[in-house]
CSV table of C-alpha atoms and ligand atoms in Angstrom, one decimal:
chain,number,residue,atom,x,y,z
A,6,MET,CA,-93.0,-39.2,-61.4
A,7,PRO,CA,-94.8,-43.1,-61.9
A,8,ALA,CA,-97.0,-43.6,-58.9
A,9,GLU,CA,-96.0,-45.2,-55.9
A,10,LEU,CA,-98.2,-48.7,-55.4
A,11,ASN,CA,-97.6,-51.4,-53.2
A,12,HIS,CA,-99.1,-54.7,-54.5
A,13,LEU,CA,-99.6,-56.1,-51.2
A,14,ASP,CA,-102.5,-53.5,-50.3
A,15,TYR,CA,-104.6,-54.8,-53.3
A,16,TYR,CA,-106.2,-58.6,-53.6
A,17,ARG,CA,-104.0,-60.9,-55.7
A,18,LEU,CA,-106.7,-61.9,-58.5
A,19,PRO,CA,-107.0,-65.7,-57.8
A,20,TRP,CA,-106.6,-66.9,-61.1
A,21,ASN,CA,-103.8,-69.0,-62.1
A,22,TYR,CA,-103.2,-71.5,-65.0
A,23,ALA,CA,-105.7,-73.9,-64.6
A,24,ASP,CA,-108.4,-72.2,-63.8
A,25,ASN,CA,-108.8,-68.3,-65.1
A,26,GLY,CA,-111.4,-66.3,-65.6
A,27,ILE,CA,-110.4,-65.6,-69.6
A,28,SER,CA,-108.9,-68.0,-72.4
A,29,TRP,CA,-108.0,-66.6,-75.6
A,30,LEU,CA,-108.8,-68.4,-78.9
A,31,GLU,CA,-107.3,-67.5,-82.2
A,32,PRO,CA,-109.4,-68.9,-84.8
A,33,THR,CA,-107.7,-66.9,-87.1
A,34,THR,CA,-104.4,-65.0,-87.8
A,35,ASP,CA,-105.5,-63.0,-90.7
A,36,CYS,CA,-106.6,-59.2,-90.3
A,37,ASN,CA,-107.8,-56.6,-92.1
A,38,LEU,CA,-106.0,-53.7,-90.7
A,39,ARG,CA,-102.0,-53.8,-89.6
A,40,CYS,CA,-101.7,-52.0,-85.9
A,41,GLU,CA,-97.9,-50.9,-84.9
A,42,GLY,CA,-96.4,-53.8,-82.5
A,43,CYS,CA,-99.1,-56.1,-83.3
A,44,TYR,CA,-97.1,-59.3,-82.3
A,45,ARG,CA,-99.2,-61.6,-84.3
A,46,ASP,CA,-98.4,-62.0,-88.8
A,47,PRO,CA,-101.5,-61.2,-90.5
A,48,HIS,CA,-100.0,-63.5,-93.5
A,49,GLY,CA,-99.5,-66.4,-91.5
A,50,HIS,CA,-101.7,-69.5,-91.2
A,51,GLY,CA,-104.8,-68.0,-92.2
A,52,HIS,CA,-107.9,-69.9,-90.6
A,53,LYS,CA,-108.6,-72.7,-89.1
A,54,THR,CA,-111.2,-74.9,-89.9
A,55,LEU,CA,-114.5,-75.3,-87.4
A,56,GLU,CA,-113.2,-78.5,-86.8
A,57,GLU,CA,-110.0,-77.2,-85.9
A,58,VAL,CA,-111.0,-74.5,-83.5
A,59,ARG,CA,-113.3,-77.1,-81.9
A,60,ALA,CA,-110.3,-79.4,-81.5
A,61,ASP,CA,-108.2,-75.9,-79.5
A,62,LEU,CA,-111.8,-75.1,-77.4
A,63,GLU,CA,-111.6,-79.2,-76.5
A,64,VAL,CA,-108.3,-78.6,-75.1
A,65,PHE,CA,-109.5,-75.9,-73.1
A,66,LYS,CA,-111.8,-78.2,-71.8
A,67,LYS,CA,-109.6,-80.7,-70.9
A,68,LEU,CA,-106.7,-78.4,-69.2
A,69,ARG,CA,-108.8,-74.9,-68.0
A,70,LYS,CA,-111.5,-73.3,-66.3
A,71,SER,CA,-112.8,-69.8,-67.4
A,72,ASP,CA,-115.4,-67.8,-67.3
A,73,CYS,CA,-115.1,-66.6,-70.5
A,74,MET,CA,-113.5,-67.4,-74.1
A,75,SER,CA,-111.9,-64.1,-75.7
A,76,ILE,CA,-112.3,-64.9,-79.6
A,77,ALA,CA,-109.0,-63.1,-80.7
A,78,GLY,CA,-106.6,-63.6,-84.4
A,79,GLY,CA,-106.0,-62.1,-86.5
A,80,ASP,CA,-109.6,-60.3,-86.4
A,81,PRO,CA,-112.8,-62.7,-85.7
A,82,LEU,CA,-114.8,-60.9,-88.2
A,83,VAL,CA,-113.1,-61.3,-91.1
A,84,TYR,CA,-113.0,-65.8,-90.0
A,85,PRO,CA,-116.0,-67.3,-92.5
A,86,GLN,CA,-117.7,-68.9,-89.4
A,87,ILE,CA,-117.7,-66.4,-86.7
A,88,ILE,CA,-121.6,-66.8,-86.1
A,89,GLU,CA,-121.5,-70.8,-85.9
A,90,LEU,CA,-118.1,-70.4,-84.0
A,91,VAL,CA,-119.6,-67.7,-81.3
A,92,SER,CA,-122.6,-70.2,-81.2
A,93,MET,CA,-120.4,-73.4,-80.3
A,94,ILE,CA,-118.1,-71.2,-78.1
A,95,LYS,CA,-122.1,-70.5,-75.9
A,96,ASP,CA,-122.8,-74.1,-76.0
A,97,MET,CA,-119.9,-75.4,-74.4
A,98,GLY,CA,-120.3,-73.6,-71.4
A,99,TRP,CA,-118.1,-69.9,-72.0
A,100,LYS,CA,-119.0,-66.4,-72.7
A,101,PRO,CA,-118.1,-65.5,-76.0
A,102,ILE,CA,-115.9,-62.0,-76.2
A,103,ILE,CA,-115.2,-61.0,-79.3
A,104,ASN,CA,-112.0,-59.3,-79.7
A,105,THR,CA,-112.0,-57.1,-83.1
A,106,ASN,CA,-110.8,-53.4,-84.6
A,107,GLY,CA,-114.4,-53.0,-85.2
A,108,LEU,CA,-113.9,-52.4,-89.2
A,109,ALA,CA,-116.2,-55.2,-90.6
A,110,LEU,CA,-118.5,-54.4,-87.6
A,111,ASP,CA,-122.3,-53.5,-88.6
A,112,GLU,CA,-125.6,-53.1,-86.6
A,113,LYS,CA,-126.8,-55.8,-88.9
A,114,LEU,CA,-124.0,-58.2,-88.0
A,115,LEU,CA,-123.7,-57.1,-85.1
A,116,TRP,CA,-127.5,-59.0,-84.4
A,117,LYS,CA,-126.7,-62.1,-86.2
A,118,LEU,CA,-124.0,-62.3,-83.2
A,119,LYS,CA,-126.2,-61.4,-80.4
A,120,ASN,CA,-128.6,-63.5,-81.8
A,121,ALA,CA,-126.0,-67.0,-81.8
A,122,GLY,CA,-125.1,-65.8,-77.9
A,123,VAL,CA,-122.5,-63.1,-77.5
A,124,TYR,CA,-121.6,-62.2,-74.2
A,125,GLY,CA,-119.4,-59.1,-75.0
A,126,PHE,CA,-117.0,-57.2,-77.2
A,127,THR,CA,-113.5,-55.4,-77.1
A,128,PHE,CA,-112.8,-53.0,-79.3
A,129,HIS,CA,-109.3,-52.6,-80.0
A,130,ILE,CA,-108.7,-48.8,-81.1
A,131,ASP,CA,-105.9,-46.6,-81.3
A,132,THR,CA,-103.1,-44.7,-83.2
A,133,SER,CA,-101.5,-47.3,-84.4
A,134,GLN,CA,-103.7,-48.4,-86.9
A,135,LYS,CA,-104.5,-46.4,-90.3
A,136,ARG,CA,-108.3,-47.1,-90.5
A,137,PRO,CA,-109.0,-46.7,-94.2
A,138,LYS,CA,-111.0,-43.3,-94.1
A,139,VAL,CA,-110.3,-42.1,-90.6
A,140,THR,CA,-108.5,-39.2,-90.4
A,141,ALA,CA,-108.0,-38.7,-86.8
A,142,ALA,CA,-104.4,-38.3,-85.7
A,143,THR,CA,-104.7,-38.9,-81.7
A,144,GLU,CA,-106.0,-40.8,-79.2
A,145,ILE,CA,-108.8,-38.1,-78.2
A,146,GLU,CA,-110.2,-37.6,-81.8
A,147,LEU,CA,-110.4,-40.8,-82.2
A,148,ASN,CA,-112.5,-41.0,-78.8
A,149,GLU,CA,-116.0,-40.3,-81.6
A,150,LEU,CA,-115.3,-43.7,-83.5
A,151,ARG,CA,-115.3,-45.6,-80.1
A,152,LEU,CA,-118.1,-43.4,-79.0
A,153,HIS,CA,-119.5,-45.1,-82.5
A,154,TYR,CA,-119.5,-48.8,-81.3
A,155,ALA,CA,-120.2,-48.4,-78.3
A,156,LYS,CA,-123.4,-46.6,-79.0
A,157,MET,CA,-124.1,-49.5,-81.5
A,158,LEU,CA,-124.0,-52.2,-78.6
A,159,ALA,CA,-125.9,-50.2,-76.3
A,160,LYS,CA,-128.4,-49.9,-79.3
A,161,VAL,CA,-128.9,-53.6,-79.5
A,162,GLY,CA,-128.0,-53.8,-76.0
A,163,GLY,CA,-127.7,-56.9,-73.2
A,164,ILE,CA,-123.4,-56.9,-74.4
A,165,ALA,CA,-120.8,-56.5,-72.6
A,166,CYS,CA,-118.4,-53.0,-74.3
A,167,SER,CA,-114.7,-52.4,-73.6
A,168,PHE,CA,-112.1,-50.8,-75.7
A,169,ASN,CA,-108.5,-51.7,-75.9
A,170,ALA,CA,-105.4,-49.6,-76.7
A,171,THR,CA,-101.9,-49.8,-76.9
A,172,ILE,CA,-100.1,-47.2,-74.9
A,173,SER,CA,-96.2,-46.0,-76.6
A,174,ASP,CA,-94.4,-43.5,-74.5
A,175,LYS,CA,-95.8,-41.5,-78.1
A,176,THR,CA,-99.1,-41.2,-76.9
A,177,VAL,CA,-99.0,-41.2,-72.8
A,178,HIS,CA,-100.0,-37.5,-72.7
A,179,GLU,CA,-103.0,-38.5,-74.1
A,180,ILE,CA,-104.2,-40.9,-70.8
A,181,PRO,CA,-106.2,-38.5,-69.0
A,182,GLU,CA,-108.7,-37.2,-71.7
A,183,MET,CA,-109.1,-41.1,-72.9
A,184,VAL,CA,-110.6,-41.5,-69.6
A,185,ARG,CA,-112.3,-38.5,-69.0
A,186,TRP,CA,-114.3,-39.2,-72.0
A,187,ALA,CA,-114.9,-43.0,-71.1
A,188,GLN,CA,-116.3,-41.3,-67.8
A,189,ASP,CA,-118.8,-39.5,-70.0
A,190,HIS,CA,-120.3,-42.5,-71.1
A,191,ALA,CA,-119.9,-44.5,-67.9
A,192,ASP,CA,-123.3,-45.7,-68.9
A,193,ILE,CA,-122.3,-47.6,-72.2
A,194,VAL,CA,-118.6,-48.0,-72.2
A,195,HIS,CA,-118.4,-50.6,-68.9
A,196,THR,CA,-114.4,-51.2,-69.7
A,197,VAL,CA,-111.3,-49.3,-71.0
A,198,VAL,CA,-107.8,-51.2,-71.5
A,199,PHE,CA,-104.3,-49.9,-71.1
A,200,ILE,CA,-101.8,-52.1,-73.2
A,201,LEU,CA,-98.7,-51.0,-72.4
A,202,PHE,CA,-96.3,-51.2,-76.2
A,203,ARG,CA,-93.1,-53.8,-76.2
A,204,SER,CA,-90.4,-54.1,-78.9
A,205,PRO,CA,-87.0,-55.7,-78.6
A,206,SER,CA,-85.5,-52.6,-78.7
A,207,LEU,CA,-86.9,-51.5,-75.7
A,208,THR,CA,-86.2,-54.3,-73.9
A,209,GLY,CA,-82.5,-53.6,-73.1
A,210,ASN,CA,-79.3,-54.6,-74.5
A,211,PHE,CA,-79.7,-59.0,-75.0
A,212,ASP,CA,-78.6,-61.1,-77.0
A,213,PHE,CA,-81.9,-63.8,-78.4
A,214,TYR,CA,-81.3,-67.7,-78.0
A,215,ALA,CA,-83.7,-70.4,-79.4
A,216,ASN,CA,-83.6,-74.1,-79.0
A,217,GLY,CA,-79.5,-73.1,-78.1
A,218,GLU,CA,-79.7,-70.7,-80.9
A,219,LYS,CA,-78.5,-67.8,-81.5
A,220,ILE,CA,-81.1,-65.7,-83.6
A,221,GLU,CA,-82.2,-62.5,-85.0
A,222,VAL,CA,-85.9,-61.6,-83.3
A,223,GLN,CA,-86.8,-58.2,-85.0
A,224,ASP,CA,-88.1,-59.8,-88.3
A,225,THR,CA,-90.8,-61.7,-85.6
A,226,TYR,CA,-91.2,-58.1,-83.6
A,227,LYS,CA,-90.8,-55.0,-85.6
A,228,GLU,CA,-90.1,-51.9,-84.7
A,229,ALA,CA,-92.1,-49.0,-84.5
A,230,GLU,CA,-91.4,-45.4,-84.7
A,231,TRP,CA,-94.5,-45.2,-83.1
A,232,GLY,CA,-93.4,-47.2,-79.9
A,233,GLY,CA,-90.9,-44.0,-78.5
A,234,GLU,CA,-88.4,-44.5,-76.8
A,235,ARG,CA,-89.3,-44.9,-73.3
A,236,THR,CA,-91.1,-48.4,-71.5
A,237,LEU,CA,-93.6,-48.2,-69.5
A,238,MET,CA,-94.5,-49.3,-66.6
A,239,ALA,CA,-98.0,-49.9,-65.0
A,240,PRO,CA,-97.3,-46.9,-62.4
A,241,ASP,CA,-96.9,-44.4,-64.9
A,242,ILE,CA,-100.1,-45.0,-66.0
A,243,VAL,CA,-101.7,-45.0,-62.3
A,244,GLU,CA,-100.4,-42.0,-62.1
A,245,LYS,CA,-102.2,-40.8,-65.8
A,246,ILE,CA,-105.6,-41.8,-64.7
A,247,ARG,CA,-105.1,-40.0,-62.0
A,248,GLU,CA,-104.7,-36.7,-63.6
A,249,ALA,CA,-107.9,-37.2,-65.0
A,250,ASP,CA,-109.6,-39.0,-61.3
A,251,PRO,CA,-107.4,-38.1,-58.5
A,252,MET,CA,-109.3,-40.5,-56.6
A,253,TYR,CA,-108.7,-43.5,-59.2
A,254,GLU,CA,-107.0,-46.4,-56.6
A,255,PRO,CA,-106.7,-49.9,-58.0
A,256,ALA,CA,-108.1,-53.1,-55.8
A,257,ALA,CA,-107.0,-56.1,-57.8
A,258,TYR,CA,-103.7,-57.2,-59.8
A,259,LEU,CA,-101.5,-60.3,-61.8
A,260,ASN,CA,-98.2,-60.1,-60.5
A,261,GLY,CA,-95.2,-60.7,-62.6
A,262,THR,CA,-93.1,-64.1,-62.9
A,263,ALA,CA,-90.1,-62.7,-62.1
A,264,ASN,CA,-90.8,-60.5,-59.6
A,265,PRO,CA,-93.7,-60.7,-57.1
A,266,ASP,CA,-94.3,-57.0,-57.1
A,267,SER,CA,-94.9,-55.9,-60.7
A,268,PHE,CA,-98.4,-55.3,-61.8
A,269,LYS,CA,-98.6,-56.7,-65.4
A,270,TRP,CA,-102.9,-56.9,-64.8
A,271,LEU,CA,-104.2,-53.7,-62.1
A,272,LEU,CA,-107.3,-53.3,-61.8
A,273,GLY,CA,-109.7,-50.4,-60.7
A,274,ASN,CA,-113.4,-50.1,-60.6
A,275,ARG,CA,-114.9,-46.8,-59.9
A,276,ILE,CA,-118.6,-46.7,-59.4
A,277,VAL,CA,-119.8,-43.9,-61.0
A,278,PHE,CA,-123.7,-42.1,-59.2
A,279,ASN,CA,-125.3,-38.8,-61.4
A,280,GLY,CA,-121.7,-38.6,-63.3
A,281,LYS,CA,-119.7,-38.4,-60.7
A,282,THR,CA,-116.9,-41.0,-58.7
A,283,MET,CA,-118.5,-41.8,-55.7
A,284,GLY,CA,-115.6,-43.8,-55.7
A,285,TYR,CA,-112.8,-47.1,-56.1
A,286,VAL,CA,-114.4,-50.7,-55.3
A,287,SER,CA,-112.0,-52.3,-52.4
A,288,PRO,CA,-110.2,-55.3,-53.2
A,289,ARG,CA,-112.2,-56.5,-50.5
A,290,PHE,CA,-115.2,-56.2,-52.9
A,291,MET,CA,-112.9,-58.0,-55.6
A,292,GLU,CA,-112.1,-60.9,-53.3
A,293,LEU,CA,-115.7,-61.6,-52.8
A,294,VAL,CA,-116.3,-61.3,-56.1
A,295,GLN,CA,-114.2,-63.3,-57.5
A,296,THR,CA,-114.9,-65.8,-54.5
A,297,PHE,CA,-118.8,-65.8,-54.3
A,298,ASP,CA,-118.2,-66.1,-58.7
A,299,HIS,CA,-116.5,-68.9,-58.3
A,300,LEU,CA,-118.7,-70.8,-55.2
A,301,PHE,CA,-122.0,-70.7,-57.8
A,302,THR,CA,-120.9,-70.8,-60.8
A,303,GLY,CA,-117.7,-72.9,-60.6
A,304,THR,CA,-115.4,-69.6,-62.3
A,305,TYR,CA,-113.5,-66.7,-61.4
A,306,LEU,CA,-115.6,-64.0,-62.9
A,307,ALA,CA,-114.2,-62.1,-66.0
A,308,TYR,CA,-116.3,-60.4,-67.2
A,309,ALA,CA,-120.0,-59.0,-66.1
A,310,ASP,CA,-123.3,-57.7,-68.3
A,311,PRO,CA,-124.3,-54.5,-68.6
A,312,LYS,CA,-127.4,-55.3,-65.9
A,313,SER,CA,-124.8,-56.0,-62.9
A,314,VAL,CA,-122.4,-53.2,-64.1
A,315,SER,CA,-125.5,-50.9,-63.2
A,316,ARG,CA,-125.7,-52.0,-60.0
A,317,GLY,CA,-123.1,-50.6,-58.2
A,318,LYS,CA,-125.2,-48.9,-55.5
A,319,LEU,CA,-126.1,-52.9,-54.3
A,320,ALA,CA,-122.9,-54.0,-54.5
A,321,ALA,CA,-121.9,-50.8,-52.1
A,322,PHE,CA,-124.8,-51.5,-49.9
A,323,PHE,CA,-124.3,-54.7,-49.1
A,324,ILE,CA,-120.7,-54.8,-49.8
A,325,GLY,CA,-120.4,-51.8,-47.1
A,326,LEU,CA,-121.9,-53.8,-44.3
A,327,VAL,CA,-119.2,-55.3,-44.1
A,328,ASP,CA,-116.5,-53.1,-45.7
A,329,LYS,CA,-115.7,-49.7,-45.2
A,330,GLN,CA,-114.3,-48.0,-48.3
A,331,MET,CA,-117.6,-49.6,-49.6
A,332,ARG,CA,-119.6,-48.0,-47.1
A,333,LYS,CA,-117.8,-44.6,-47.8
A,334,ILE,CA,-119.5,-44.8,-51.3
A,335,PHE,CA,-122.2,-46.0,-50.1
A,336,PHE,CA,-122.7,-42.9,-48.4
A,337,ASN,CA,-121.2,-40.4,-51.0
A,338,ILE,CA,-124.6,-42.0,-52.8
A,339,LEU,CA,-126.4,-40.8,-50.4
A,340,LYS,CA,-125.0,-37.9,-50.3
A,341,ALA,CA,-125.4,-36.7,-53.4
A,342,SER,CA,-128.9,-37.7,-53.8
A,343,LEU,CA,-129.7,-35.9,-50.3
A,344,PHE,CA,-131.4,-32.4,-52.1
A,345,ASN,CA,-133.2,-34.3,-54.6
A,346,PRO,CA,-134.1,-38.2,-52.7
A,347,LEU,CA,-135.9,-39.0,-56.9
A,348,LYS,CA,-131.9,-38.8,-58.0
A,349,PHE,CA,-131.8,-42.5,-55.5
A,350,PHE,CA,-133.0,-44.5,-57.8
A,351,LEU,CA,-130.9,-43.2,-60.7
A,352,PRO,CA,-128.9,-46.8,-61.4
A,353,ALA,CA,-125.0,-46.6,-60.6
A,354,TYR,CA,-122.6,-47.7,-62.8
A,355,ILE,CA,-119.0,-50.3,-61.9
A,356,GLN,CA,-117.0,-49.1,-64.7
A,357,SER,CA,-113.7,-50.5,-65.1
A,358,PHE,CA,-109.8,-49.3,-66.2
A,359,MET,CA,-107.2,-51.5,-66.5
A,360,ILE,CA,-103.3,-51.7,-67.5
A,361,ILE,CA,-101.9,-54.8,-69.2
A,362,GLN,CA,-98.3,-54.4,-68.8
A,363,PRO,CA,-96.8,-57.1,-70.7
A,364,VAL,CA,-93.1,-59.0,-70.7
A,365,ASN,CA,-90.4,-56.9,-69.3
A,366,PHE,CA,-86.7,-58.2,-69.0
A,367,GLU,CA,-84.3,-58.3,-66.1
A,368,PRO,CA,-80.9,-56.9,-66.2
A,369,ASP,CA,-80.0,-60.6,-65.2
A,370,GLY,CA,-82.3,-62.0,-68.7
A,371,ARG,CA,-85.3,-63.5,-67.0
A,372,GLN,CA,-88.6,-62.4,-68.3
A,373,ASP,CA,-91.1,-61.1,-66.2
A,374,MET,CA,-94.2,-62.8,-67.9
A,375,CYS,CA,-97.9,-62.2,-66.6
A,376,ASP,CA,-98.3,-64.6,-64.0
A,377,SER,CA,-101.5,-66.7,-64.1
A,378,CYS,CA,-101.7,-65.0,-67.7
A,379,PRO,CA,-105.5,-65.1,-68.5
A,380,ASP,CA,-104.7,-64.8,-72.5
A,381,ILE,CA,-103.4,-68.4,-73.1
A,382,THR,CA,-103.9,-70.0,-76.6
A,383,VAL,CA,-103.6,-73.2,-77.8
A,384,HIS,CA,-100.7,-74.1,-80.2
A,385,ASP,CA,-100.7,-78.0,-81.4
A,386,GLY,CA,-102.4,-79.3,-78.6
A,387,LYS,CA,-100.4,-77.2,-76.2
A,388,LEU,CA,-101.4,-73.9,-74.0
A,389,MET,CA,-98.6,-71.1,-75.0
A,390,TRP,CA,-98.8,-67.4,-74.2
A,391,SER,CA,-100.3,-65.7,-77.2
A,392,CYS,CA,-98.2,-62.7,-77.1
A,393,ARG,CA,-95.1,-64.7,-78.5
A,394,LEU,CA,-96.3,-67.3,-80.0
A,395,GLU,CA,-95.3,-66.1,-83.1
A,396,GLU,CA,-91.7,-67.1,-81.4
A,397,VAL,CA,-93.0,-70.5,-81.3
A,398,LYS,CA,-94.3,-70.9,-84.8
A,399,ASN,CA,-90.9,-69.2,-85.8
A,400,PHE,CA,-88.4,-70.4,-83.8
A,401,GLY,CA,-90.2,-73.9,-82.8
A,402,ALA,CA,-89.6,-72.4,-79.3
A,403,PHE,CA,-89.7,-69.3,-76.7
A,404,VAL,CA,-87.5,-67.2,-76.8
A,405,GLN,CA,-84.3,-66.5,-74.0
A,406,THR,CA,-82.7,-63.9,-73.2
A,407,VAL,CA,-78.9,-63.7,-72.7
A,408,PRO,CA,-77.2,-60.1,-71.8
A,409,VAL,CA,-74.5,-59.2,-73.9
A,410,LYS,CA,-71.1,-59.4,-72.3
B,510,SF4,S1,-98.3,-63.3,-70.7
B,510,SF4,FE1,-98.6,-62.3,-72.8
B,510,SF4,S2,-100.4,-63.5,-73.6
B,510,SF4,FE2,-100.5,-63.4,-71.2
B,510,SF4,S3,-102.0,-62.0,-70.5
B,510,SF4,FE3,-99.6,-61.1,-70.4
B,510,SF4,S4,-99.5,-59.7,-71.9
B,510,SF4,FE4,-101.0,-61.4,-72.4
């Protein structure tokens, strides 16, 4: 049974088209892996020159504020000038975040990236990938690989560590174990994101049009058996996370462009102390963080550094002065250190579990996209949804859906 959630109970992130937490840069379409359900053609346009990438960044500078710049692709670590690019992004005022499958990363490269100013990594690891020398057949078996990267980042230090996994009908049952694993490593695993798999056959019965012409989308969006037979929605995932942690409660969201009550981005932040969940932060906590960050830095916060996420106790104390849910978390921490007051000095970590529910199609053909898309990218000098860029490249326009009569 999917969880019953009311969007009005949560904080609607203030992110918008022009002023957002995140922007999305693609310096390359090349990749050293092939994930099922990947929406980018790996044999596409290859690497952009550094000057072309700078031009994309200038478009962002002109049109949109954001806290961080996700460097994606393709895989950005196969981009030959990745070090120069990271330092260019930092110099232009964004936190550089590398979205990678991790395959090309070793400690030597990590040090170079850190010295260039990398702020965080989001590793995309899941069973939709066929990794050389990795025999894992389940998401749970992949936890060892996830831990390898989390430990590598922790050893170098000072870098935010997130993991993405695309989740399909066939892997959704593994979420509770993935959550338990992440919870056991809250000191070095800062964020886990579950991205729900989409493919044309799961969308419903539609004809597809671009520029007024009927088109076929099968070559653009390859079907994958891995995707299963059911379209997953955010409440399905909340239910699964709660199997591992019944306290799980989201605090903030982005709604859909067709439905104000759909959860396109749904975020819950756990405060963990001495290995145990003390509670999940309140919507008001999220509101205060976003408001104050914007007030003092001029942008909405998307990525926090590892030092800040180890200050959960301080956050619970100060925001607890004005918020009941955070006060409760602070008292839970006090209770947990009652019989051993020295424990009180242990850090309390803030760990995020997030769900991304990409496009859904309404029966009347309307498309429910993420309102205030954070992963918007630049194409031909314009801002466009990165998840559907291939449509523009292949058909010259975003695809429209019309119910089959
Ligand atoms: S609209 Fe597409 S690109 Fe934008 S955040 Fe949603 S899934 Fe990502």
